[in-house]
Coordinates of C-alpha atoms in Angstrom, one line a residue:
X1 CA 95.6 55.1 56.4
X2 CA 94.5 51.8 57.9
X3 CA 90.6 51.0 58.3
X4 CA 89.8 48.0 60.6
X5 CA 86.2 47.1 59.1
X6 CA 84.6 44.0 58.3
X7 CA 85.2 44.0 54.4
X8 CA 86.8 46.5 52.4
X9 CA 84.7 49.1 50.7
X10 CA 83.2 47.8 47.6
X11 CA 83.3 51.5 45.5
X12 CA 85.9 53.5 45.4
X13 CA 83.6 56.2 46.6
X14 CA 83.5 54.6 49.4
X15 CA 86.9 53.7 50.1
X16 CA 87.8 57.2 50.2
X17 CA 86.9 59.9 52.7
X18 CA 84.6 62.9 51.1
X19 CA 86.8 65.3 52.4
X20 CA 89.1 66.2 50.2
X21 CA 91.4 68.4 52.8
X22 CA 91.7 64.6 54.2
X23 CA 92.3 62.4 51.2
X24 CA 95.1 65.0 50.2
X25 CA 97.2 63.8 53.1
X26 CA 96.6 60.2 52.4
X27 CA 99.0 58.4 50.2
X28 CA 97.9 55.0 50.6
X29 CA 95.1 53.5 51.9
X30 CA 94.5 49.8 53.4
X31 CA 91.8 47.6 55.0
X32 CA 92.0 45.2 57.9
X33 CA 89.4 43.0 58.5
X34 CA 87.2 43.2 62.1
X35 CA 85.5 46.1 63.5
X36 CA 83.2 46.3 66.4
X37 CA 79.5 47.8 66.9
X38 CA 78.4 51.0 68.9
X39 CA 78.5 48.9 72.1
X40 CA 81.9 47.5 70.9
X41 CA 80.7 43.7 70.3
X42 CA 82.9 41.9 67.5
X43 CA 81.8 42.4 64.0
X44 CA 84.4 40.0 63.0
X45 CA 87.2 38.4 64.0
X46 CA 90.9 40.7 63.9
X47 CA 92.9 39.4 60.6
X48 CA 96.2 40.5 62.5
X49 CA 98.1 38.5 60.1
X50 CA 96.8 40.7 57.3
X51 CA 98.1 43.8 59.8
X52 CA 101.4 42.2 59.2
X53 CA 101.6 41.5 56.0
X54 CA 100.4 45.2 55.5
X55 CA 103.5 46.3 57.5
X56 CA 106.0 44.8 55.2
X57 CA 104.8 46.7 52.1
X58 CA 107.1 49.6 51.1
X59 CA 104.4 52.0 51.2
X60 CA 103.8 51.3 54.9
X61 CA 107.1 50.8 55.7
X62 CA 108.0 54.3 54.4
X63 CA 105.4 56.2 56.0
X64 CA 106.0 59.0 58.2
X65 CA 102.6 58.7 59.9
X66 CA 100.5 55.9 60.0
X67 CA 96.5 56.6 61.2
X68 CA 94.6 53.5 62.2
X69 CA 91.3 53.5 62.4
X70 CA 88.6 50.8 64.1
X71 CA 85.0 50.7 63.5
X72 CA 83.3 50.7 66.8
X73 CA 87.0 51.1 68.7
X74 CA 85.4 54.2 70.7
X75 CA 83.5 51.4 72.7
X76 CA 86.1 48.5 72.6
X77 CA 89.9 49.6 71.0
X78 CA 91.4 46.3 71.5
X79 CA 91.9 45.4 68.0
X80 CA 93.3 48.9 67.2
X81 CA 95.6 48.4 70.1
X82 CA 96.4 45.1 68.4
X83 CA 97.4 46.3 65.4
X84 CA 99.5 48.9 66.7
X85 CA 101.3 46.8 68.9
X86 CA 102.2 45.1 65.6
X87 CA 103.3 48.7 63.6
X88 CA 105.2 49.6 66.3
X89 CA 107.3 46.6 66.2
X90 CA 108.0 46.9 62.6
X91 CA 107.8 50.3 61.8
X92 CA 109.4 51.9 65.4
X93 CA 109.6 55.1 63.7
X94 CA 106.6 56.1 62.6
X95 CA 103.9 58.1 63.8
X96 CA 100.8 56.3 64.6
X97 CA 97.7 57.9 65.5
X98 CA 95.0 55.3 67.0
X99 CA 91.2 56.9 66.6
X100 CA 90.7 55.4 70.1
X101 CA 92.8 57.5 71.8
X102 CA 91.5 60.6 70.6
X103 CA 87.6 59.8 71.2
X104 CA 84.5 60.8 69.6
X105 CA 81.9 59.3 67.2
X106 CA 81.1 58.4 63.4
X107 CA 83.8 56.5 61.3
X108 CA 83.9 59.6 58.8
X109 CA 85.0 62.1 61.7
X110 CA 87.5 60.1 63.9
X111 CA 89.1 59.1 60.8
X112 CA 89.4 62.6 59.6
X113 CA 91.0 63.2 63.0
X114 CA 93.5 60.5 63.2
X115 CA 94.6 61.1 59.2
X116 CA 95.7 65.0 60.4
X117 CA 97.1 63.8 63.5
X118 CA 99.0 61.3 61.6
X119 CA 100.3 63.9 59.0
X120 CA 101.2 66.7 61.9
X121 CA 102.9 64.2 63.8
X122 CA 106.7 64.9 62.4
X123 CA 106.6 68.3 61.3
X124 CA 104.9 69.3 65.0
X125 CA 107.4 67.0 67.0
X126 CA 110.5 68.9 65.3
X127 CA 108.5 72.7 66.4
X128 CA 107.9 71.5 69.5
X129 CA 112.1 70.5 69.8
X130 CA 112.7 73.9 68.8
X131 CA 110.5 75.3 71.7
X132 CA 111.5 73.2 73.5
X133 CA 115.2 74.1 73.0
X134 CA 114.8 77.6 73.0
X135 CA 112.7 77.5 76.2
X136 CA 115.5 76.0 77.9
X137 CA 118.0 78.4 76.7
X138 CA 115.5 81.3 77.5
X139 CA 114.1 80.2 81.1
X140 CA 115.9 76.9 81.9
X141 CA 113.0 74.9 84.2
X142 CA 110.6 76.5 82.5
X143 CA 107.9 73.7 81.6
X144 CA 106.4 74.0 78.3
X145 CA 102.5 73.7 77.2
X146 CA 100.8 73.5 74.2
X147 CA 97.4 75.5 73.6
X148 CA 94.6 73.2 72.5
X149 CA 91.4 73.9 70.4
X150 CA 88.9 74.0 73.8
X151 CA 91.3 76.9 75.2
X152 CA 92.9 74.5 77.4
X153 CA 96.7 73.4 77.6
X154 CA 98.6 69.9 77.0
X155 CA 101.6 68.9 78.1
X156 CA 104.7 68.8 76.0
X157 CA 104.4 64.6 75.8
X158 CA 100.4 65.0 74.7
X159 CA 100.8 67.0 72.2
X160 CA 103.7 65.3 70.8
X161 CA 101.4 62.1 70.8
X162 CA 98.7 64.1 69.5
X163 CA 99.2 67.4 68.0
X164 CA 95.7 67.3 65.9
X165 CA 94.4 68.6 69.7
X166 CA 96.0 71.9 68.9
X167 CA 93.9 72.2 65.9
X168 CA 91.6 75.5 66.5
X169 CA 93.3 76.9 69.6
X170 CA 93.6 80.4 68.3
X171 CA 90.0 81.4 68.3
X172 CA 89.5 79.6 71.7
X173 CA 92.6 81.4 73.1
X174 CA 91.9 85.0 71.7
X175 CA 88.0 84.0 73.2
X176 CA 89.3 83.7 76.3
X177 CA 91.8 86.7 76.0
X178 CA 89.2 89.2 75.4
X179 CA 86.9 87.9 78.0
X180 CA 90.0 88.1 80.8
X181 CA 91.1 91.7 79.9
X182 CA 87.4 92.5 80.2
X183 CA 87.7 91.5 83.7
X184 CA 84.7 88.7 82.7
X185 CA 84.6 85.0 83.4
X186 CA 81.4 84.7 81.5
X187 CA 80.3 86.7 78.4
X188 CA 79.6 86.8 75.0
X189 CA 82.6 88.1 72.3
X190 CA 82.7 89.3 68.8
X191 CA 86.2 88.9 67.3
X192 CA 87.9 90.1 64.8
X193 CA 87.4 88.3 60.8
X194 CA 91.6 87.6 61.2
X195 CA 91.0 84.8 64.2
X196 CA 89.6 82.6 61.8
X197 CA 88.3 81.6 58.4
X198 CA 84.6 82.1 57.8
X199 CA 81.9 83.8 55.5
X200 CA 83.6 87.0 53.6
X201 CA 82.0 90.1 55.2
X202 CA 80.8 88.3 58.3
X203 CA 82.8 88.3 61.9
X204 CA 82.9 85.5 64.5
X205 CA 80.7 85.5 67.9
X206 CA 81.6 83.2 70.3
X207 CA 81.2 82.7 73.8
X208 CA 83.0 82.3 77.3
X209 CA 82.0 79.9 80.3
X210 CA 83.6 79.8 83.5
X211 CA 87.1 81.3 82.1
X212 CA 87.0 78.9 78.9
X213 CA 85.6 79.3 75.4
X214 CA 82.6 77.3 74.7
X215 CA 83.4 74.5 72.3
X216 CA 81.8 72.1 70.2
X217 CA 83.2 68.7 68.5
X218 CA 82.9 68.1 64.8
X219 CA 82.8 72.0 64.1
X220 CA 86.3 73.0 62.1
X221 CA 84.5 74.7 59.4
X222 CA 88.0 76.0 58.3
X223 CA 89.3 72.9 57.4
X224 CA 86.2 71.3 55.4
X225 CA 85.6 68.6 57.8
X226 CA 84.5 67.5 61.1
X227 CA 86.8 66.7 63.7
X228 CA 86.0 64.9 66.8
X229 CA 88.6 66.7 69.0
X230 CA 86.1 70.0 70.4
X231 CA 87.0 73.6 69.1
X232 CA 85.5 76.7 69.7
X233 CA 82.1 77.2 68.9
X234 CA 81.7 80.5 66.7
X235 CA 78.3 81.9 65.5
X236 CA 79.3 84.3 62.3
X237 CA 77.2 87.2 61.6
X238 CA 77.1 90.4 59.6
X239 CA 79.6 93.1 61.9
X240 CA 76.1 95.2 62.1
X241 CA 74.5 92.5 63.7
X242 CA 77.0 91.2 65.7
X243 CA 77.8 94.3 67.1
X244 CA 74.1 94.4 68.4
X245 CA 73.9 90.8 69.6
X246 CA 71.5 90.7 72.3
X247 CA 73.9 90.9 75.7
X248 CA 72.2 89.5 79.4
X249 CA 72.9 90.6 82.6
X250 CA 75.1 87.4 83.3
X251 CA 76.1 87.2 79.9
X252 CA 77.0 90.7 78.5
X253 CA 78.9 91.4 75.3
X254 CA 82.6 92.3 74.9
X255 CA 84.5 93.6 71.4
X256 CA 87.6 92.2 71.3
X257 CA 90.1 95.0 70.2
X258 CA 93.2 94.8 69.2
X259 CA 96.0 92.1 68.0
X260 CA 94.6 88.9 67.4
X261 CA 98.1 87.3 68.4
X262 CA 98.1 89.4 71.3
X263 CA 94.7 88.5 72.5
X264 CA 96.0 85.0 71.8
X265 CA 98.8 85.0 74.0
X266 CA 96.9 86.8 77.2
X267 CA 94.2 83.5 76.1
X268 CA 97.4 81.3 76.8
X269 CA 98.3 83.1 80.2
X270 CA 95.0 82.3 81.6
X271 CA 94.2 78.9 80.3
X272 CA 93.7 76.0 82.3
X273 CA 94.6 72.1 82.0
X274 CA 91.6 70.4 80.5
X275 CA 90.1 66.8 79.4
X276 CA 86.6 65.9 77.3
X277 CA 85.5 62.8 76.8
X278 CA 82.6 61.7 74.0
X279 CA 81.4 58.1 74.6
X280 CA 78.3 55.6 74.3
X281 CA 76.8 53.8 77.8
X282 CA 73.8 51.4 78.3
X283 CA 71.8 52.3 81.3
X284 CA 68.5 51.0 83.1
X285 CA 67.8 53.1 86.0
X286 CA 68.4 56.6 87.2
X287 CA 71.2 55.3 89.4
X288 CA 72.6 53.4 86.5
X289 CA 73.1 56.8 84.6
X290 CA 74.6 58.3 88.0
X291 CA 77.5 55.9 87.9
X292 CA 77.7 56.2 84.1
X293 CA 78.0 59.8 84.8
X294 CA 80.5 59.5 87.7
X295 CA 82.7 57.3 86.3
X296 CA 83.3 59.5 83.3
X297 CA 83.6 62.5 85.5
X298 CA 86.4 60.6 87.4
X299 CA 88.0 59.1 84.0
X300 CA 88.4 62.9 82.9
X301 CA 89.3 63.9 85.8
X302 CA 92.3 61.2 86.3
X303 CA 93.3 62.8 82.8
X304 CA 93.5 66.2 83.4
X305 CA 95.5 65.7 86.7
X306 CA 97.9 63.7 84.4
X307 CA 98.0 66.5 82.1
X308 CA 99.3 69.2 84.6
X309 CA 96.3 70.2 87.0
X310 CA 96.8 70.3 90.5
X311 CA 95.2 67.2 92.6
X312 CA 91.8 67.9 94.0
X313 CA 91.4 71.2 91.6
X314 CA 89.4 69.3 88.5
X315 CA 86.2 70.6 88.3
X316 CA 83.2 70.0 86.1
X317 CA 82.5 72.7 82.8
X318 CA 80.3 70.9 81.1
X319 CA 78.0 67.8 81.4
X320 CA 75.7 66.1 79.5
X321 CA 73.8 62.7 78.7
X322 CA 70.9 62.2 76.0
X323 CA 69.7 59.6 74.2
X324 CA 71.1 58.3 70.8
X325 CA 68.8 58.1 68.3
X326 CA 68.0 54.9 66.4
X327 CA 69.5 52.6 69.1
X328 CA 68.3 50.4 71.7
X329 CA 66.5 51.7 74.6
X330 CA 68.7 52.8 77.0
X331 CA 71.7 54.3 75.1
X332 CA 72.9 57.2 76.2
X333 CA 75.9 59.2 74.6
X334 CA 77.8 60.5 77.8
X335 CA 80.0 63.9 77.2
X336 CA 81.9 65.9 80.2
X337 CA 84.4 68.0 80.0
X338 CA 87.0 69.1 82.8
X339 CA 89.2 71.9 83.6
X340 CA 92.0 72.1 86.3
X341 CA 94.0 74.7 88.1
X342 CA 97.7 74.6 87.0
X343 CA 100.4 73.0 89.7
X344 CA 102.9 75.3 91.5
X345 CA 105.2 75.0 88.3
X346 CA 106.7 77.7 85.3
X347 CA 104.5 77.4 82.2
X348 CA 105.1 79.0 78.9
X349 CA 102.1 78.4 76.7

């Protein structure tokens, strides 16, 4: 684990992460000085010959995953990007996860997300060989996906670079299985207490938009921390009471019956390419937040078609702007999220 702050923390406390599903996976922990703010302005200057003297010790070199982490690098990742140009020189083999690429806000979340990303990132790149493998034995030209947490689908290179982004996928997917063999795009679903961990006694309740499970970011409440990759949202309530939730006429309520892996894989069959993106803007104007807006929708959009959706099929699920508290006027945190049609090609998900 490699912070780039302005000064090391000066309590142990501090220097660790409180979750202890997170610190478990750390074996050595290291500080680079810099850092940027919210609006990514310099906090310091990069020390990027401390980033290589920290790349000659033994307990770098011999790491299988290396997560580097930026304050402020959601706004300006250059001095992440810095650094890891130097790892990957040195270290070609390891597995680096940068918090910039995987988005989001607050130090204690992305760095929970780039430690487990770090940590999957061998053990998930020899499963995905195997699939691999057997997929082309099974169905040669078959493409292969990987279900993500929002319900979606990566391709085979993004999850390899990222495998935390299949963290939460099996609620989302049996979510979105229930919904489809309910002949619903839109509805609310109790599930079963196998298609995650929650409250003993208590079953999940979660809901379907437009074909895909409604998610959150920095809900995982499985794993004792928040992440800032988005999973699906799930309300859990007494089976009595869940069983009763209020239904709507555009939003009525489905029991999801049967195998949760099978509910799973019909989830898989209908799931879509998809992109979200979590970040901080400055505006002044109403047409200042237009083009904020726009040029994120066209960022995510420019993502999902990279991750397998058919050009011009990228539409909008979810949008939304609001103020950040505590910050100059004018800052706005900026969230959309995307969903494509799949290309003409085979997919096994």
């Amino acid at each position: 684990m490699l912070r780039i702050v302005p000064r090391p923390a000066t309590d142990d406390a501090l220097g660790r992460h409180p979750a202890t599903v997170v610190e478990d996976l750390v074996h050595g922990r290291f500080t680079v000085g810099g850092g940027s703010d919210l609006f990514g302005r310099a906090l310091r200057e990069l020390d990027l010959a401390g980033a290589e003297r920290l790349a000659g010790l033994p307990a770098v070199r011999d790491a299988d995953g290396i997560a580097v982490v930026a304050a402020g690098s959601h706004a300006q990742p250059r001095q992440e990007l810095a650094v890891a140009a130097v790892l990957r020189r040195r270290l070609p083999s390891a597995h680096l996860s940068l918090a910039a690429d995987l988005g989001g806000q607050g130090l204690v979340a992305r760095e929970a997300t780039a430690v487990l990303d770090a940590a999957l990132g061998r053990r998930a790149a020899d499963l995905l060989d195997e699939a691999e493998d057997a997929a082309g034995r099974l169905l040669p030209g078959a493409a292969l996906t990987v279900a993500r947490g929002d319900g979606g689908w990566a391709s085979l290179a993004l999850a390899r670079a990222h495998p935390v982004l299949g963290v939460g996928a099996g609620p989302a997917l049996q979510l979105q299985g229930a919904a489809a063999l309910a002949g619903r795009t839109d509805c609310r679903v109790v599930l079963s207490p196998a298609a995650a961990e929650g409250p003993a006694g208590h079953v999940p309740l979660g809901e379907v938009r437009h074909g895909l499970a409604s998610v959150q970011p920095y809900g995982t409440a499985d794993l004792g921390t928040a992440l800032v990759v988005p999973t699906a949202a799930l309300t859990w309530m007494p089976p009595a009471a869940a069983g009763s939730a209020a239904g709507t006429a555009d939003l009525p309520l489905v029991t999801a019956d049967g195998d949760p892996l099978q509910l799973a894989c019909v989830g898989a069959a209908v799931s879509r390419p998809t992109a979200w993106l979590d970040e901080i803007a400055v505006i002044d104007s109403t047409e200042r937040l237009a083009e904020v807006r726009r040029d994120a929708q066209e960022r995510a959009t420019a993502i999902v078609t990279a991750n397998g959706a058919a050009p011009g099929t990228a539409t909008v699920v979810e949008m939304s702007a609001v103020a950040v508290p505590y910050s100059p006027s004018g800052t706005v945190r900026v969230r959309v999220r995307i969903a494509g049609v799949a290309d003409d090609r085979i997919g096994i998900r």
